[in-house]
GROMACS .gro file of C-alpha atoms in nm:
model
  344
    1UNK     CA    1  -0.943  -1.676  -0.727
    2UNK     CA    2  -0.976  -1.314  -0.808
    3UNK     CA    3  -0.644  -1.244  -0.874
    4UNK     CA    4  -0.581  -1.039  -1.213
    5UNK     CA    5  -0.362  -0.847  -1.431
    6UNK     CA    6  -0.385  -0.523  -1.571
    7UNK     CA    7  -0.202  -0.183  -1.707
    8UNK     CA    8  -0.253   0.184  -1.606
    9UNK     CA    9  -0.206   0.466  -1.872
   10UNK     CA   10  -0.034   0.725  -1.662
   11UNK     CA   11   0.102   1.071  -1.709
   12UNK     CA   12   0.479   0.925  -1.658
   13UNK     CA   13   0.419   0.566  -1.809
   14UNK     CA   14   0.242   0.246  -1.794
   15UNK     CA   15   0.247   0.084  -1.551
   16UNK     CA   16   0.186  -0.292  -1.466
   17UNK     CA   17  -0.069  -0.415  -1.207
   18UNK     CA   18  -0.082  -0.567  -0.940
   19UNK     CA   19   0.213  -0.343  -0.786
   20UNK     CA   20   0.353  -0.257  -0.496
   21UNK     CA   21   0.418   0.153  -0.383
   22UNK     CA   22   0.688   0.112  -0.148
   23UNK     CA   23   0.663   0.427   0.088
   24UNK     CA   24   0.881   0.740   0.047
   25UNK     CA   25   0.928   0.935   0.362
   26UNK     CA   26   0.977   1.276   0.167
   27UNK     CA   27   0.821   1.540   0.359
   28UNK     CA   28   0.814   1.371   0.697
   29UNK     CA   29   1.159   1.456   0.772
   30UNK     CA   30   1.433   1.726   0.643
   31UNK     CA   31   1.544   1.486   0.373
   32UNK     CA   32   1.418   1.181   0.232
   33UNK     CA   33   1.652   0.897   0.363
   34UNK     CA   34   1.430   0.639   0.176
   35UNK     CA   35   1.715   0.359   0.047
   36UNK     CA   36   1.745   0.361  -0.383
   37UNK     CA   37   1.570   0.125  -0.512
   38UNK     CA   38   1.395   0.284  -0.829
   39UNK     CA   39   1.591   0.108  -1.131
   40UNK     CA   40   1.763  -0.127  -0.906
   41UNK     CA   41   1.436  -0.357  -0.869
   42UNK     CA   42   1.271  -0.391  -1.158
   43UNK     CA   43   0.891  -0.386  -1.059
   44UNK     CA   44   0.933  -0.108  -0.845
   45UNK     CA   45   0.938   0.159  -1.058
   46UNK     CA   46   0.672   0.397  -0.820
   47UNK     CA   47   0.643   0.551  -0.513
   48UNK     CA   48   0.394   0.647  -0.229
   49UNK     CA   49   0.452   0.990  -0.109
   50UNK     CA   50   0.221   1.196   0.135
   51UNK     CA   51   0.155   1.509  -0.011
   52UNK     CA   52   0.022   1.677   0.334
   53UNK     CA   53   0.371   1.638   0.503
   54UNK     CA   54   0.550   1.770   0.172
   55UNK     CA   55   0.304   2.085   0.182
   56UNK     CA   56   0.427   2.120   0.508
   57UNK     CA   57   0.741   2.105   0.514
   58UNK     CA   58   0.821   2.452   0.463
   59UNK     CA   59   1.182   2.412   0.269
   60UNK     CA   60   1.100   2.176   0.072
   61UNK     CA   61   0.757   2.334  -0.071
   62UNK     CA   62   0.952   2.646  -0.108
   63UNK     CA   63   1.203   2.478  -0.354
   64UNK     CA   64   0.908   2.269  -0.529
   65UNK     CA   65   0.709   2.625  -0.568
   66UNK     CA   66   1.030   2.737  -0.699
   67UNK     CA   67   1.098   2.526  -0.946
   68UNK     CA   68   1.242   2.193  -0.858
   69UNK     CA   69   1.051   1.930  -0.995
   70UNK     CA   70   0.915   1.646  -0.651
   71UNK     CA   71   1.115   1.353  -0.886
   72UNK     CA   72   1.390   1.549  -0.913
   73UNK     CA   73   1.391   1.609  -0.498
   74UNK     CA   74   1.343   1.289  -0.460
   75UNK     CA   75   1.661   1.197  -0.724
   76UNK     CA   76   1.468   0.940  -0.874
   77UNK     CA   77   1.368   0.926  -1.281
   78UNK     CA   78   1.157   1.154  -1.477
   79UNK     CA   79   0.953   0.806  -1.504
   80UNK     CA   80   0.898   0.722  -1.198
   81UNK     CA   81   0.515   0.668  -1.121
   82UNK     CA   82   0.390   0.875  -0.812
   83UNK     CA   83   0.076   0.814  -0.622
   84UNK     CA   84   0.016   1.084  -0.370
   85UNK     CA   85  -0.209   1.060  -0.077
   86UNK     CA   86  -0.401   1.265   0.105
   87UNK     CA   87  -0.176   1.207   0.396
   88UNK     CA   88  -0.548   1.125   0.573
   89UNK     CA   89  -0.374   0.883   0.831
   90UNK     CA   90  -0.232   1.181   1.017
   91UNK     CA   91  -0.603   1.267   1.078
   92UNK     CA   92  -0.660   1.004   1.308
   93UNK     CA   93  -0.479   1.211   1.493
   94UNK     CA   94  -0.521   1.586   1.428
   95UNK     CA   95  -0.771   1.806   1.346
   96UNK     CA   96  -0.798   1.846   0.914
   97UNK     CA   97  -0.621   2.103   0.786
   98UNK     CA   98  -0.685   2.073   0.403
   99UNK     CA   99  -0.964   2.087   0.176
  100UNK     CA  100  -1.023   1.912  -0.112
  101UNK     CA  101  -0.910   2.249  -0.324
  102UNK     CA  102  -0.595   2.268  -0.131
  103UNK     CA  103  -0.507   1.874  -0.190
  104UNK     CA  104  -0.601   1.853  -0.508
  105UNK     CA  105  -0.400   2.128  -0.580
  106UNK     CA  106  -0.089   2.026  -0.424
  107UNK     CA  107  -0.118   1.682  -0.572
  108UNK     CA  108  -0.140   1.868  -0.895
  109UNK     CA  109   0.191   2.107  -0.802
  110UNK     CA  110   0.402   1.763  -0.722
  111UNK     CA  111   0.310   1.621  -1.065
  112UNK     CA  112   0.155   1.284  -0.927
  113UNK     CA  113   0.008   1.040  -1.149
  114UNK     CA  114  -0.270   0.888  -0.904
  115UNK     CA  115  -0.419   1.139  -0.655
  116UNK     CA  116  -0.590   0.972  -0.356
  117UNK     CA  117  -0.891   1.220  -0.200
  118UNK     CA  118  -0.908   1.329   0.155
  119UNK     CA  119  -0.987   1.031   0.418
  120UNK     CA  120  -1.029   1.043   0.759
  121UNK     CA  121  -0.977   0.724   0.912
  122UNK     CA  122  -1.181   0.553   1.151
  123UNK     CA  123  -1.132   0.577   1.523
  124UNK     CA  124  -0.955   0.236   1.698
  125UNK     CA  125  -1.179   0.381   1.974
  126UNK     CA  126  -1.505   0.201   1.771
  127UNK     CA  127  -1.730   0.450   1.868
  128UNK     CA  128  -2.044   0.376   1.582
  129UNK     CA  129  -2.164   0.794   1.588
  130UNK     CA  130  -1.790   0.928   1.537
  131UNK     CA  131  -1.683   0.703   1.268
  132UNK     CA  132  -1.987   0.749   1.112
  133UNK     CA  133  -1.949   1.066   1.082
  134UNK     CA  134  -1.566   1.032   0.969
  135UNK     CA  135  -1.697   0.785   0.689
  136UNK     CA  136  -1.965   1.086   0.590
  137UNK     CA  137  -1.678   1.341   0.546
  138UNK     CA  138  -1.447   1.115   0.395
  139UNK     CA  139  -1.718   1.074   0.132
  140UNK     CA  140  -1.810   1.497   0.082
  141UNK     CA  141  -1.426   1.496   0.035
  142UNK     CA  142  -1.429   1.253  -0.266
  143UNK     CA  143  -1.696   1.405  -0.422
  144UNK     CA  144  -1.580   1.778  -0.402
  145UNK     CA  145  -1.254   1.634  -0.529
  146UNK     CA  146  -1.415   1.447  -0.834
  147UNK     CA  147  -1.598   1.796  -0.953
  148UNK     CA  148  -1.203   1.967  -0.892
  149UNK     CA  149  -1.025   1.678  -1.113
  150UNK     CA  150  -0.915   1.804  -1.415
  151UNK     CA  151  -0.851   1.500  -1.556
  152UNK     CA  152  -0.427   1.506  -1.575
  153UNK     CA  153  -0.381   1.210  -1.343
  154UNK     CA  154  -0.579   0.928  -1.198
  155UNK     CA  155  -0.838   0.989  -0.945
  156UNK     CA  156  -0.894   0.715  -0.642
  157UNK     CA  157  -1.212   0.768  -0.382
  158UNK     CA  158  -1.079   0.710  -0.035
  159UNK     CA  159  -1.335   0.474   0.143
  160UNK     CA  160  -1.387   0.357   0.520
  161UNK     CA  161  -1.659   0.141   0.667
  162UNK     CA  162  -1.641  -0.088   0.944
  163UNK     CA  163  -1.809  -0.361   0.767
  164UNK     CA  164  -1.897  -0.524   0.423
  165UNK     CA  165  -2.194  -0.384   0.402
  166UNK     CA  166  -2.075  -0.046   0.418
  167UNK     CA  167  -1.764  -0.090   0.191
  168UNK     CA  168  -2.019  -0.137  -0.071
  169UNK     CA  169  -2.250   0.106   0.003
  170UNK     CA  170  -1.976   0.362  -0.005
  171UNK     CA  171  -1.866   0.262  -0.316
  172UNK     CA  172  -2.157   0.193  -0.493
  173UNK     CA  173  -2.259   0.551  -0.392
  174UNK     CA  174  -2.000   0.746  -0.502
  175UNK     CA  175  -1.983   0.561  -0.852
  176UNK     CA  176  -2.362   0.678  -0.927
  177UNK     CA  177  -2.253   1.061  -0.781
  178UNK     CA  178  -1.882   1.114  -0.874
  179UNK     CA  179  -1.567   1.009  -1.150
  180UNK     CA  180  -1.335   0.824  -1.037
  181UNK     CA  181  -1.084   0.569  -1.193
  182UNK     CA  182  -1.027   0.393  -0.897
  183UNK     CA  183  -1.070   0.342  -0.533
  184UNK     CA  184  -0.844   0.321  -0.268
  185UNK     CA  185  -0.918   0.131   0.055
  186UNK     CA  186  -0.871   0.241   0.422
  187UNK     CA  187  -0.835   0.213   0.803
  188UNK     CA  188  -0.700  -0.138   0.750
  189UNK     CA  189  -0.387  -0.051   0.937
  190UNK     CA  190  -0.499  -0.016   1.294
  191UNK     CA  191  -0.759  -0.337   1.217
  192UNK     CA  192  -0.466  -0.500   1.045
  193UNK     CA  193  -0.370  -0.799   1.311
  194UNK     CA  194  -0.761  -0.913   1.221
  195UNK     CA  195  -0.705  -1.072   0.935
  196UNK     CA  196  -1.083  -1.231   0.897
  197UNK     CA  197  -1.255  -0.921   0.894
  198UNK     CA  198  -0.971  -0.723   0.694
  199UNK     CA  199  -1.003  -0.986   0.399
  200UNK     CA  200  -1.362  -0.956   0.432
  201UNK     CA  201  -1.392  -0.627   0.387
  202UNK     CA  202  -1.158  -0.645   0.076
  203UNK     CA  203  -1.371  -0.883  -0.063
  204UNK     CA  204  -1.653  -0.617  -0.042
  205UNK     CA  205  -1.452  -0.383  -0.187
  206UNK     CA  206  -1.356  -0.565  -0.487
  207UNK     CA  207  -1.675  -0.717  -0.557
  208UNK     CA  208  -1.836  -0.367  -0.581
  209UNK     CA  209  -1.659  -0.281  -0.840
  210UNK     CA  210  -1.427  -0.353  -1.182
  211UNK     CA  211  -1.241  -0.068  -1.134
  212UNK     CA  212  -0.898  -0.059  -0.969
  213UNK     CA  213  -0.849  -0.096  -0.582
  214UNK     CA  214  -0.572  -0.007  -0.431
  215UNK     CA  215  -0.533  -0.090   0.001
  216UNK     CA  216  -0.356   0.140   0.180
  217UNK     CA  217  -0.082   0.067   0.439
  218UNK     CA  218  -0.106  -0.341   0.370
  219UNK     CA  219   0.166  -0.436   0.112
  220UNK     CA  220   0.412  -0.652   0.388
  221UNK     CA  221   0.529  -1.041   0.320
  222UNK     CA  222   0.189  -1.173   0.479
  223UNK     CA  223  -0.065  -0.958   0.334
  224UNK     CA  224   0.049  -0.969  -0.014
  225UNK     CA  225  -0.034  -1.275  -0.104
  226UNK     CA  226  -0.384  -1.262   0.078
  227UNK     CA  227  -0.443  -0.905  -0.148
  228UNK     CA  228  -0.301  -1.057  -0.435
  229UNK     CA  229  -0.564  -1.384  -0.391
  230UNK     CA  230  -0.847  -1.133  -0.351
  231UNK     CA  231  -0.780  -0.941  -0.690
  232UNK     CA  232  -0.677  -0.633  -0.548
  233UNK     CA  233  -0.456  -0.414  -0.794
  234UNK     CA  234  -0.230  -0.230  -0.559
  235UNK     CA  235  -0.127  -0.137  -0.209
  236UNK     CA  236   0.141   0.029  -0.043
  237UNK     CA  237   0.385  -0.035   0.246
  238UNK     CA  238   0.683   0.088   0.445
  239UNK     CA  239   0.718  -0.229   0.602
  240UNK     CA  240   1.014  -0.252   0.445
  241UNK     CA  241   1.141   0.042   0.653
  242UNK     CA  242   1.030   0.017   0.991
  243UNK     CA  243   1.121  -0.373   1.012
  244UNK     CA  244   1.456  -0.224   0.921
  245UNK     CA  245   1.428   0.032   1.187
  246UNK     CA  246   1.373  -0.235   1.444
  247UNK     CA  247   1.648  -0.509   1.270
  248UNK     CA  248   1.419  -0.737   1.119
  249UNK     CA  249   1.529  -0.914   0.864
  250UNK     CA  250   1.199  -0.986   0.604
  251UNK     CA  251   1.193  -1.360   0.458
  252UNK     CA  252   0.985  -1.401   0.145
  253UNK     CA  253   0.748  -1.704   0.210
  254UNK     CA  254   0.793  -1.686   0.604
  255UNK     CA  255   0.788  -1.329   0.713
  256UNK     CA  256   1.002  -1.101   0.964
  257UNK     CA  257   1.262  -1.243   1.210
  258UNK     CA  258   1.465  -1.071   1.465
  259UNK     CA  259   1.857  -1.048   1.360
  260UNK     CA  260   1.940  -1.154   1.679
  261UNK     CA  261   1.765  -1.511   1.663
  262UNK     CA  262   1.953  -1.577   1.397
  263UNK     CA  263   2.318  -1.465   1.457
  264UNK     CA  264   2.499  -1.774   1.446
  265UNK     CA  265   2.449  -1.796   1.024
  266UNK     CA  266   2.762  -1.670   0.852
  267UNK     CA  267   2.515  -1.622   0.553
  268UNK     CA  268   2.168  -1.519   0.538
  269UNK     CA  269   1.884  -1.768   0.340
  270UNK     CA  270   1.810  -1.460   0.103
  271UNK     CA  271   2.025  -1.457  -0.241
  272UNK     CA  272   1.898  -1.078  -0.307
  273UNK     CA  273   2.179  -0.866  -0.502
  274UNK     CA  274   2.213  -0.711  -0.104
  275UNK     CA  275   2.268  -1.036   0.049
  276UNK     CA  276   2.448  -1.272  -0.142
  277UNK     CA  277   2.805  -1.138  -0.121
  278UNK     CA  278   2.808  -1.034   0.208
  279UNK     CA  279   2.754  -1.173   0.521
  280UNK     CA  280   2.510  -1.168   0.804
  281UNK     CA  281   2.774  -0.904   1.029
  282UNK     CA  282   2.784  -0.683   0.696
  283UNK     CA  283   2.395  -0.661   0.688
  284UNK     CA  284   2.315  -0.642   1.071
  285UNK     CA  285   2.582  -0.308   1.069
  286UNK     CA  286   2.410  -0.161   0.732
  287UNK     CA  287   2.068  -0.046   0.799
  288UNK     CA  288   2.055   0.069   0.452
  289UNK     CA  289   2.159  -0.275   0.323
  290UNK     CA  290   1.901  -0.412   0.567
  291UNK     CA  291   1.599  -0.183   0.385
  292UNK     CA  292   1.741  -0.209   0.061
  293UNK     CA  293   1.688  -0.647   0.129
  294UNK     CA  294   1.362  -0.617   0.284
  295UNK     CA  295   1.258  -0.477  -0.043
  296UNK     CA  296   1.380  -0.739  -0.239
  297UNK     CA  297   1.214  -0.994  -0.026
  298UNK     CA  298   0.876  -0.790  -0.092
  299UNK     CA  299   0.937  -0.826  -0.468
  300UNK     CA  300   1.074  -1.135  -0.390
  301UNK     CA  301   0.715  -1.244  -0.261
  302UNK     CA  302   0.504  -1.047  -0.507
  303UNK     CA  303   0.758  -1.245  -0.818
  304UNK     CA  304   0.651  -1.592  -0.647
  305UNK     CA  305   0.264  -1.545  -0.623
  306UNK     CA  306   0.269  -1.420  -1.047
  307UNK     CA  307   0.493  -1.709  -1.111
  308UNK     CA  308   0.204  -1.960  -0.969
  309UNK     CA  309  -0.056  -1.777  -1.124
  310UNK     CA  310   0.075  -1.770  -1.451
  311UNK     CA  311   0.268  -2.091  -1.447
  312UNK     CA  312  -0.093  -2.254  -1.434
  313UNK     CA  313  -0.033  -2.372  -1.107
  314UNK     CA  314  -0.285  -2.383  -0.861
  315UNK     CA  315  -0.302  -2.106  -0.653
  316UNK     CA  316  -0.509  -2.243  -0.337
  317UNK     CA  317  -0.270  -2.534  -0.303
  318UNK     CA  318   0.038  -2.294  -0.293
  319UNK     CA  319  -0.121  -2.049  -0.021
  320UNK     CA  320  -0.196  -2.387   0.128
  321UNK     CA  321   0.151  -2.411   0.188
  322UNK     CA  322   0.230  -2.074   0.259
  323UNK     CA  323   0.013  -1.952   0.508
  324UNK     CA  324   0.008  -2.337   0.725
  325UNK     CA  325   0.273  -2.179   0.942
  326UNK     CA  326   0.068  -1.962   1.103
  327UNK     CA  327  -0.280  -2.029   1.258
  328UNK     CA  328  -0.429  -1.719   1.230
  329UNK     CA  329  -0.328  -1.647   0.860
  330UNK     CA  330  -0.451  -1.987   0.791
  331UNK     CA  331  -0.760  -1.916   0.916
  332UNK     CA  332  -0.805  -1.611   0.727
  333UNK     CA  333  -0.710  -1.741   0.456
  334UNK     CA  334  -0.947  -2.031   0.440
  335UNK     CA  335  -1.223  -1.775   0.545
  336UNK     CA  336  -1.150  -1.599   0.230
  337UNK     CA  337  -1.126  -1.895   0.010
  338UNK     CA  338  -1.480  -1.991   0.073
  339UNK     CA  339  -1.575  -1.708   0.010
  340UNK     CA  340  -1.385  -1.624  -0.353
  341UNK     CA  341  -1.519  -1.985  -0.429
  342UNK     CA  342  -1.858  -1.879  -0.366
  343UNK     CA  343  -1.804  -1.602  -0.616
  344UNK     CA  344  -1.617  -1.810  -0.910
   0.00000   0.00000   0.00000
């Protein structure tokens, strides 16, 4: 297997990979009603925040240009590790309106420890010419951004490509053109219900290079262990949040179930500091409660896989287990372990 271990000198800290940004929603509305969890759960100790919609959000930037610190907004600890994105995935969307000056900067003005570079994610639509040329721009971004950096915090390409081929192109090229520290994957999360290709494009990814790769948008119960497997270092998620936001409850070694297929339990199967004193009424009323759980049951999952690892067990036997409940996971996953055995 690929999976490793390693630790990030930060502005704010060290901090202890692989890791898990859970997703702050500062910026995308007036306040952020993202759930405390920083100093509550032990390994999550850093956030994903999306510096576009906090640049946009004219009240906010007007405190933050006026002195209030983005960790103090947030109420969370001087500490706390930030990685701030580009807030790219709104460009599938809309029309760009940043440059690499303007992000950098504002990455710079929220005191982030990782900045990710400008991406433009590929259209769902497929069409070869337009994401093509989205994979181009994605890659002038990184570049202008590397000759910006000033060195303060972490720098991580943003890369697309619809195949393995291209992963590692794209990374291979702007290693011999730019500086970066890391590189942060893309466009996984409209692709993300095709596991095969997803994990083989990760598998490009990390084999073209040693230095850190982080996924965005794939951090939920299933994909962790399939990232973790395929030595990627971090990745980010607000699962934990939207399966609130439509009551499901997140099981670690299963995955999400509906509240309401499960009503007749007085207790629920998690033990979590959320669940374990209260009952299954309590939680399905407390939508906080409900997000605070599911991201126990994330760290729940990401606890489990290091355990085997470093335990000595074997690894392959216990995703074995873990992903035989599903068909196409399983698949996936035995796609990818002939091809990490091919490798080690």
């Amino acid at each position: 297997m690929l999976y490793r271990q390693r630790k990030l000198d930060l502005p704010h800290g060290e901090l202890d990979t692989p890791v898990l940004f859970p997703v702050r929603n500062v910026g995308k509305r007036s306040s952020d009603n993202t759930p405390k969890y920083v100093g509550t759960i032990p390994e999550f100790s850093a956030a994903m925040i999306n510096a576009r919609s906090i640049r946009n959000r004219d009240p906010m930037w007007n405190r933050l240009t006026n002195g209030v610190a983005l960790r103090e907004e947030m109420d969370v600890p001087e500490d706390t590790i930030i990685f701030a994105d580009s807030g790219g995935f709104d460009f599938s969307e809309q029309e760009i309106d940043t440059t690499p000056e303007k992000t950098i900067k504002t990455q710079q003005k929220l005191d982030s420890d990782i900045h990710g570079t400008i991406d433009i994610p590929l259209s769902r639509e497929n069409r070869a010419a337009e994401n093509q040329r989205r994979i181009d721009r994605s890659i002038e971004f990184a570049l202008e951004a590397s000759d910006l950096h000033t060195g303060d915090a972490l720098l991580f390409a943003s890369v697309h490509g619809y195949d393995p081929e291209t992963i590692r192109n794209n990374i291979q090229y702007l290693e011999n053109r730019g500086d970066f520290d890391g590189y942060a994957l893309g466009s996984m999360v409209p692709i993300r219900t095709d596991y095969k290709k997803v994990t083989k494009l990760v598998l490009a990814a990390r084999n073209a290079t040693e230095k850190h790769l982080h996924v965005y948008g794939l951090g939920g119960l299933v994909y962790q262990p399939l990232l973790l497997y395929l030595g990627v270092d971090s990745f980010d998620s607000s699962a934990f949040i939207r399966s609130a936001g439509n009551r499901n409850y997140l099981i670690p070694g299963f995955g999400g179930e509906e509240l309401h297929n499960i009503e007749d339990l007085d207790r629920l199967p998690c033990p979590c500091p959320i669940c374990g004193q209260r009952s299954l009424e309590d939680i399905r009323e407390d939508r906080t409660a409900l997000t605070q759980h599911n991201l126990w049951a994330l760290a729940t999952e990401l606890r489990r896989f290091k355990y085997i690892a470093e335990s000595d067990r074997d690894v392959e036997n216990y995703l074995d287990l873990r992903f035989q409940g599903n068909e196409v996971t399983r698949r996936a996953y035995e796609t990818a372990k002939q091809q990490v055995r091919r490798l080690t």
